[in-house]
Coordinates of C-alpha atoms in Angstrom, one line a residue:
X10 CA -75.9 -85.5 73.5
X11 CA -78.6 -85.1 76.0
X12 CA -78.4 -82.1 78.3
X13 CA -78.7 -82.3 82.3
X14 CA -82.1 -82.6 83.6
X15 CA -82.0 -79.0 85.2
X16 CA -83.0 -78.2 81.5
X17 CA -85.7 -80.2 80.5
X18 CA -88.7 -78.3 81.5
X19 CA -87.3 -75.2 79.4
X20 CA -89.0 -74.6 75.7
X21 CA -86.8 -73.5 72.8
X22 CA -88.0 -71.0 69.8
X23 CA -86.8 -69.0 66.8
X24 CA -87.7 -65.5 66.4
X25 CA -87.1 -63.2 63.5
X26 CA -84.7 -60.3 64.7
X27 CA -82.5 -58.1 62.9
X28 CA -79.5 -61.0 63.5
X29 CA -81.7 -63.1 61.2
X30 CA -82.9 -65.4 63.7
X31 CA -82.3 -65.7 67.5
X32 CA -82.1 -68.8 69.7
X33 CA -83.7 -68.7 73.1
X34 CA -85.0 -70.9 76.2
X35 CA -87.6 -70.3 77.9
X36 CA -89.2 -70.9 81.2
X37 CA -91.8 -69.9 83.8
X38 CA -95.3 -67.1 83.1
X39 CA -94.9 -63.7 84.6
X40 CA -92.8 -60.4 84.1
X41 CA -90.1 -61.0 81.4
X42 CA -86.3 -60.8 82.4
X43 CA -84.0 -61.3 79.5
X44 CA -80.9 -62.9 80.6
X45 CA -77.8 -62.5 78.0
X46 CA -74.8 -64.3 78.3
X47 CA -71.2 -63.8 77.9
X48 CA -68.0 -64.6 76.3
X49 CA -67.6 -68.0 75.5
X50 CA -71.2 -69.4 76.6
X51 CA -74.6 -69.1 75.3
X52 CA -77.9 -69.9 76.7
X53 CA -77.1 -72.6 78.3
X54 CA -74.6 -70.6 81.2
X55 CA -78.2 -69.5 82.6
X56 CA -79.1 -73.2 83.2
X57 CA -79.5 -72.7 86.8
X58 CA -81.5 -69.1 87.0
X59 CA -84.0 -70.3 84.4
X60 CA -86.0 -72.5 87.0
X61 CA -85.4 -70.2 89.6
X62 CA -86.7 -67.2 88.1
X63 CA -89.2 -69.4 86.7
X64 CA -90.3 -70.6 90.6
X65 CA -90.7 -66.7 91.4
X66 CA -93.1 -65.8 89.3
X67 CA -91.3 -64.5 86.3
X68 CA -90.9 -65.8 82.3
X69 CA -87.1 -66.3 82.1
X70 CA -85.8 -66.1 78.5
X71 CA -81.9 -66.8 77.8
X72 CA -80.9 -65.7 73.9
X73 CA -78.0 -67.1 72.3
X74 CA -76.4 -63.9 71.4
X75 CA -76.2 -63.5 67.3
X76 CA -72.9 -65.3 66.7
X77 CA -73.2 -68.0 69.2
X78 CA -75.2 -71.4 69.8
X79 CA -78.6 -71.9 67.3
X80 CA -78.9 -68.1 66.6
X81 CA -77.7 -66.4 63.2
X82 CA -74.0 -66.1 62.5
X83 CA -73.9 -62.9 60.0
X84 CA -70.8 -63.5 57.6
X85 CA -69.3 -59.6 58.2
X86 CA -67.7 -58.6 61.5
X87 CA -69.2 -55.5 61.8
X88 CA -72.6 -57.4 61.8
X89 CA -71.4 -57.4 65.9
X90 CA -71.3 -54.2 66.3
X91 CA -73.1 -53.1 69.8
X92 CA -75.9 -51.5 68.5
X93 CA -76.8 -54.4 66.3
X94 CA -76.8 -56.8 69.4
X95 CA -79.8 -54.3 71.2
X96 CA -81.8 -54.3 67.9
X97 CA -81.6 -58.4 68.7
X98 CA -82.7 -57.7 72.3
X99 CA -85.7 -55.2 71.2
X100 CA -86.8 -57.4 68.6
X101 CA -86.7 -60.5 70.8
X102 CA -88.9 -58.4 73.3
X103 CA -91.1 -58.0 70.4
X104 CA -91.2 -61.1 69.7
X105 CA -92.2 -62.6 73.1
X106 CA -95.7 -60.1 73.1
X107 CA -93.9 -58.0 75.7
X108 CA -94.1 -54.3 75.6
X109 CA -90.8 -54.4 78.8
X110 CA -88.2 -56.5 80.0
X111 CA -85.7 -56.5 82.7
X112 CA -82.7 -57.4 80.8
X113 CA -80.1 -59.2 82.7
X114 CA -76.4 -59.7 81.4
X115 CA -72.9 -61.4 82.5
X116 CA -69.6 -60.6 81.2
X117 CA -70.1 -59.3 77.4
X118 CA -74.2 -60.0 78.5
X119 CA -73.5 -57.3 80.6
X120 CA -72.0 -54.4 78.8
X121 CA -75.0 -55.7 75.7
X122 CA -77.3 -55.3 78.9
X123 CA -76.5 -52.2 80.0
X124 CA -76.1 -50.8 76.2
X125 CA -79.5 -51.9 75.7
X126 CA -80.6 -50.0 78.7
X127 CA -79.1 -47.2 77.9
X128 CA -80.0 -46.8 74.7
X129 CA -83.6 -48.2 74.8
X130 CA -84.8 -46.8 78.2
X131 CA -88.2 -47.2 76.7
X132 CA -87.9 -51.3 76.2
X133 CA -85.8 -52.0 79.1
X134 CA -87.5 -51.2 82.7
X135 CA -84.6 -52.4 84.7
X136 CA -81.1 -53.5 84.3
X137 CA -78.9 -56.3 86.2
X138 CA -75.3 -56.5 85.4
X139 CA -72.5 -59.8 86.4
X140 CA -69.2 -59.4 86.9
X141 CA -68.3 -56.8 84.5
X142 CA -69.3 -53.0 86.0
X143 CA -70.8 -50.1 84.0
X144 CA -68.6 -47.6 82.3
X145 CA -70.5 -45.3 80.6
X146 CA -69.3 -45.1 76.9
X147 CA -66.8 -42.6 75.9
X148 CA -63.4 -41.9 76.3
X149 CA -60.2 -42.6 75.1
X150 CA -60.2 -45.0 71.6
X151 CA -60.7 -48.8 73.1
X152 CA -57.8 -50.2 70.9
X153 CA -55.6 -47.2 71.9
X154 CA -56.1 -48.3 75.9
X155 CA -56.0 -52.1 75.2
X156 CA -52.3 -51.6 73.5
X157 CA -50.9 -49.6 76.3
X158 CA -51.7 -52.9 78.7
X159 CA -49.1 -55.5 79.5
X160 CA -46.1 -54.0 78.2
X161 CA -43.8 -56.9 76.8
X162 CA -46.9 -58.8 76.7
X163 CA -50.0 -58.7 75.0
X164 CA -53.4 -58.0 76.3
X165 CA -56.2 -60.6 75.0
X166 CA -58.6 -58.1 73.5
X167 CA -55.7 -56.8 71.7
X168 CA -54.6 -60.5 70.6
X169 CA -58.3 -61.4 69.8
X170 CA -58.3 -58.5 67.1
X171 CA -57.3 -60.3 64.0
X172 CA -60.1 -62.0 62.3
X173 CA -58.5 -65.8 62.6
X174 CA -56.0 -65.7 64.7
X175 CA -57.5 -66.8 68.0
X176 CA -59.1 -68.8 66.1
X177 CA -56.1 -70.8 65.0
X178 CA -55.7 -71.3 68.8
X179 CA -58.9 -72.6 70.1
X180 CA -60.5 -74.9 66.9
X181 CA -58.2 -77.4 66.7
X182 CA -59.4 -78.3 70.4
X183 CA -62.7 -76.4 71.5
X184 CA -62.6 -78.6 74.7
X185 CA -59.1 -78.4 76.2
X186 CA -59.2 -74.7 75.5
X187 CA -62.6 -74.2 77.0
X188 CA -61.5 -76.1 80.2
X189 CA -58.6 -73.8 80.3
X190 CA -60.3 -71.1 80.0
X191 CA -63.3 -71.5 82.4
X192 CA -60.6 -72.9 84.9
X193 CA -58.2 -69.9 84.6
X194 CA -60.9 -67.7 85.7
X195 CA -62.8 -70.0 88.0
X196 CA -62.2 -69.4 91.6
X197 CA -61.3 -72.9 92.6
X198 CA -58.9 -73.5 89.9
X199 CA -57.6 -70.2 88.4
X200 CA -53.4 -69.6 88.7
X201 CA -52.0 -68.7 92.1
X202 CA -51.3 -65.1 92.9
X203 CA -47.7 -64.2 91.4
X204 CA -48.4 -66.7 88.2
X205 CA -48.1 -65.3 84.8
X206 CA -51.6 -63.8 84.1
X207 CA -53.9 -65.5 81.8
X208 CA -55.4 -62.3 80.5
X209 CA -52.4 -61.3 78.6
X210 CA -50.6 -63.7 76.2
X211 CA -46.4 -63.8 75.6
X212 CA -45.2 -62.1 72.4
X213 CA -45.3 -65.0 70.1
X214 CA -47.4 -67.0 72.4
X215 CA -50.6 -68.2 73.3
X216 CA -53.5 -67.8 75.9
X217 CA -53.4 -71.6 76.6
X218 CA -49.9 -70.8 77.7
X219 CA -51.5 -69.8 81.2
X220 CA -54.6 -72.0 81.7
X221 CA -54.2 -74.4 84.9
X222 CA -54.1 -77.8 83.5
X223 CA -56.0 -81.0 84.6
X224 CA -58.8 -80.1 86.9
X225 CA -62.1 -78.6 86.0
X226 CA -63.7 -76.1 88.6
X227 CA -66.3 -77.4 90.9
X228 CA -68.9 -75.5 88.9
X229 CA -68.2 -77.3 85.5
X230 CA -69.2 -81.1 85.5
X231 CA -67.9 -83.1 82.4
X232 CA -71.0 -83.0 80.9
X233 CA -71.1 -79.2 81.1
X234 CA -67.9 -78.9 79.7
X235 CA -69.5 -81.4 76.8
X236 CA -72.6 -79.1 76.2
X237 CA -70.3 -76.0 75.7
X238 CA -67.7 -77.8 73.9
X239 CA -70.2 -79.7 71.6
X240 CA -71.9 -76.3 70.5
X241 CA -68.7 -74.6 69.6
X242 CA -66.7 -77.1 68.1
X243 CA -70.4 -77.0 65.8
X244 CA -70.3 -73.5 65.2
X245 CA -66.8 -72.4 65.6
X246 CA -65.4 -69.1 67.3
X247 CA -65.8 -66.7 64.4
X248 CA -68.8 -65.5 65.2
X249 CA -67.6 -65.3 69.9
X250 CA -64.8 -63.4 68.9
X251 CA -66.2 -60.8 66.5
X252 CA -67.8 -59.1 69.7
X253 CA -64.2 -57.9 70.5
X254 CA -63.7 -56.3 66.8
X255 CA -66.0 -54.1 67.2
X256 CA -65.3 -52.4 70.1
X257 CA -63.7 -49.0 68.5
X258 CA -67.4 -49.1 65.9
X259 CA -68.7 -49.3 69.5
X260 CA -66.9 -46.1 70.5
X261 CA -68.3 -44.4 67.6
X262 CA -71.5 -45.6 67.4
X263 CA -72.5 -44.4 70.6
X264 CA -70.9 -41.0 70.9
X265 CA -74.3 -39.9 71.3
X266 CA -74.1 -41.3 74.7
X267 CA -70.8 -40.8 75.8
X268 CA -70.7 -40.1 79.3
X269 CA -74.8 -40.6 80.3
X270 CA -75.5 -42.6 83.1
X271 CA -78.5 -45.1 83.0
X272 CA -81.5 -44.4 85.2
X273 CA -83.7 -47.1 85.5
X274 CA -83.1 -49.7 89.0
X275 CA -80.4 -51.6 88.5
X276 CA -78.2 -54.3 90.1
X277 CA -74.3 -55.3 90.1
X278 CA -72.9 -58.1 91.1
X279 CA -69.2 -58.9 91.4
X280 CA -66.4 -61.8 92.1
X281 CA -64.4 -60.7 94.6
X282 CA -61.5 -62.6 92.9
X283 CA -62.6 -61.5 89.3
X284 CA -60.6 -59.5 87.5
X285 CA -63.4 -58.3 85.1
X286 CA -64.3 -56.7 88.4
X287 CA -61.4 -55.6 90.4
X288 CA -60.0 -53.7 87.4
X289 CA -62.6 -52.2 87.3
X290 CA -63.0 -50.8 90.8
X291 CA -63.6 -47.0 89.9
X292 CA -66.1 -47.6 88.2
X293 CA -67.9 -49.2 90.8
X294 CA -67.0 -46.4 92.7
X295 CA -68.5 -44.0 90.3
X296 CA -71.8 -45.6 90.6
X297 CA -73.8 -43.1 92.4
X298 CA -73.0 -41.0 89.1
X299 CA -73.1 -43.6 86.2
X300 CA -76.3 -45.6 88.2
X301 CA -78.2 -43.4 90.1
X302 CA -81.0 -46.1 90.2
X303 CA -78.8 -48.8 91.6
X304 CA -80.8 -50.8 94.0
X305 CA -77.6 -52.8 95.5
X306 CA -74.2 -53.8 94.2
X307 CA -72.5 -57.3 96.0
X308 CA -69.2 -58.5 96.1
X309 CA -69.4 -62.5 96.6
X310 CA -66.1 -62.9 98.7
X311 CA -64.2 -65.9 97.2
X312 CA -65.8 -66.2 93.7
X313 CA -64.5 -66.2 90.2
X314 CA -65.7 -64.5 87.3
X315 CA -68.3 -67.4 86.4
X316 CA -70.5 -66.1 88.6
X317 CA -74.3 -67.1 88.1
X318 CA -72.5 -71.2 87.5
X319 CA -70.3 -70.4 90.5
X320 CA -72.8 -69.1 92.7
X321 CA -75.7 -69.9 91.7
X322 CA -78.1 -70.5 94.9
X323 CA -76.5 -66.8 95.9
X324 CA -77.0 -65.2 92.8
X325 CA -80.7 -66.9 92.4
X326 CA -81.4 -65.0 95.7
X327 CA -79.6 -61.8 94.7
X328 CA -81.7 -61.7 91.9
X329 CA -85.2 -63.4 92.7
X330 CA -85.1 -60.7 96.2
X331 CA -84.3 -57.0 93.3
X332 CA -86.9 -58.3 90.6
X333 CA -89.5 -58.3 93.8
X334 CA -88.9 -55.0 95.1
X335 CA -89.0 -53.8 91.3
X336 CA -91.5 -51.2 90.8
X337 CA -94.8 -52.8 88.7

């Protein structure tokens, strides 16, 4: 299937990393800002900051995250461990002739973003972050938290634990599920305020349960929906999902940096109707301790948590006005 025509000018490599090899896109000369996608995208969710970034002055390069799209799908689920998924950002830096990067992330993209900058201050000058807020790690177990949620119900990172099992859900039909799914959490389309909550599934039941049925959000045109469902239904969810299995090898993987805030400028940038966000609201709060270098956080009133595809003229200016006032 041929892609939309925002996409044509973009060029597509392999490059050896630690994963084996990673998939990315790239477009434009200049500074490099790594943009890393979320849960369940890949490159393509970046389709509309590519040419922007590109216009601006920048070399915009969107991975497919090991696991996902044309990049290596390591057989083990601790392959996905968080620490494994910066080695893959380093090495693509590496890769690219690049001594820096501003590393950009949405959703999972941005807790692998902010990770990345954590951990490899050094590699990673400056740090943007979509829809879901830093927490610096540490705390209580992440499998002990996510079972106390929901009560009588279960919370989806809880129900996406079992190797297989969410699987059984979504493969039989990657598209219906993915329209679901990018509806229940699109602005537009997601369920009415009092309707069962799509983030938590009934015992014995399924996520599709709660997905709104029967209109796609104004962001995701058929084809879209096509691309994404056309990669997935190629690769399967195996390697999506395994991010969420490693969360507690996450915990104790970086205990060295339990608690450290990161330093370098950053950015956030919020739905105002995500819940990725307004769970979350503390730690926004808690930003002049956990990002001191935060340059400005926004709150877009009336979006969803697909916010780079919902947005996306607002987020291209969001982002094209911090990389200029970057230093160097």
């Amino acid at each position: 299937m041929s892609q939309p025509s925002l996409t044509t000018d973009v060029t597509h490599r392999l490059v050896s990393t630690p994963a084996g090899r990673t998939h990315l896109v790239e477009q434009g000369t200049g500074p490099l800002v790594l943009l890393v996608h979320g849960f369940p995208e890949f490159w393509y969710s970046w389709r509309h900051q590519l040419p922007a970034l590109a216009a601006a002055g920048y070399r915009a390069v969107a991975i497919d995250v090991r696991g996902y799209g044309r990049s290596s799908r390591p057989a083990p689920v601790s392959a996905y461990r968080m620490l494994e998924l910066v080695a893959d950002n380093v090495a693509v830096v590496e890769a690219l002739g690049a001594e820096t990067a501003v590393i950009v992330g949405h959703d999972w993209g941005s807790t692998i973003a902010a990770n990345s900058a954590l951990t490899r201050p050094d590699v990673f000058r400056a740090v943007g972050l979509l829809s879901v807020p830093y927490t610096p790690p540490g705390g209580p177990r992440p499998s002990e938290v996510f079972a106390q949620l929901g009560g009588d119900e279960e919370f989806y990172v809880s129900y996406f634990q079992a190797p297989g099992r969410a699987e059984a859900e979504i493969e039989p039909d990657v598209r219906g599920w993915l329209a679901g799914f990018y509806a229940a959490l699109s602005a537009d389309t997601m369920p009415a305020p009092g309707a069962p909550d799509p983030h938590f599934v009934s015992r014995g039941g399924t996520l599709r349960d709660r997905f709104p049925a029967g209109r796609l959000p104004a962001w995701l045109s058929d084809d879209d929906l096509a691309v994404y469902a056309e990669e997935f239904e190629r690769t399967g969810m195996s390697g999506a999902l395994n991010r969420y299995r490693n969360m507690d090898r996450d915990w104790e993987d970086l205990a060295a940096f339990h608690g450290r805030p990161i330093t370098q400028p950053s950015l956030f940038l919020g739905g105002a109707l995500d819940a990725s966000t307004t769970w979350l609201t503390a730690a926004i709060h808690a930003y002049p301790a956990t990002l001191p270098g935060l340059v400005a956080s926004h709150i877009l009133d009336g979006c969803g948590h697909w916010i780079q595809q919902e947005r996306r003229d607002q987020v291209n200016r969001i982002l094209t006005d911090w990389l200029a006032a970057l230093p160097g």
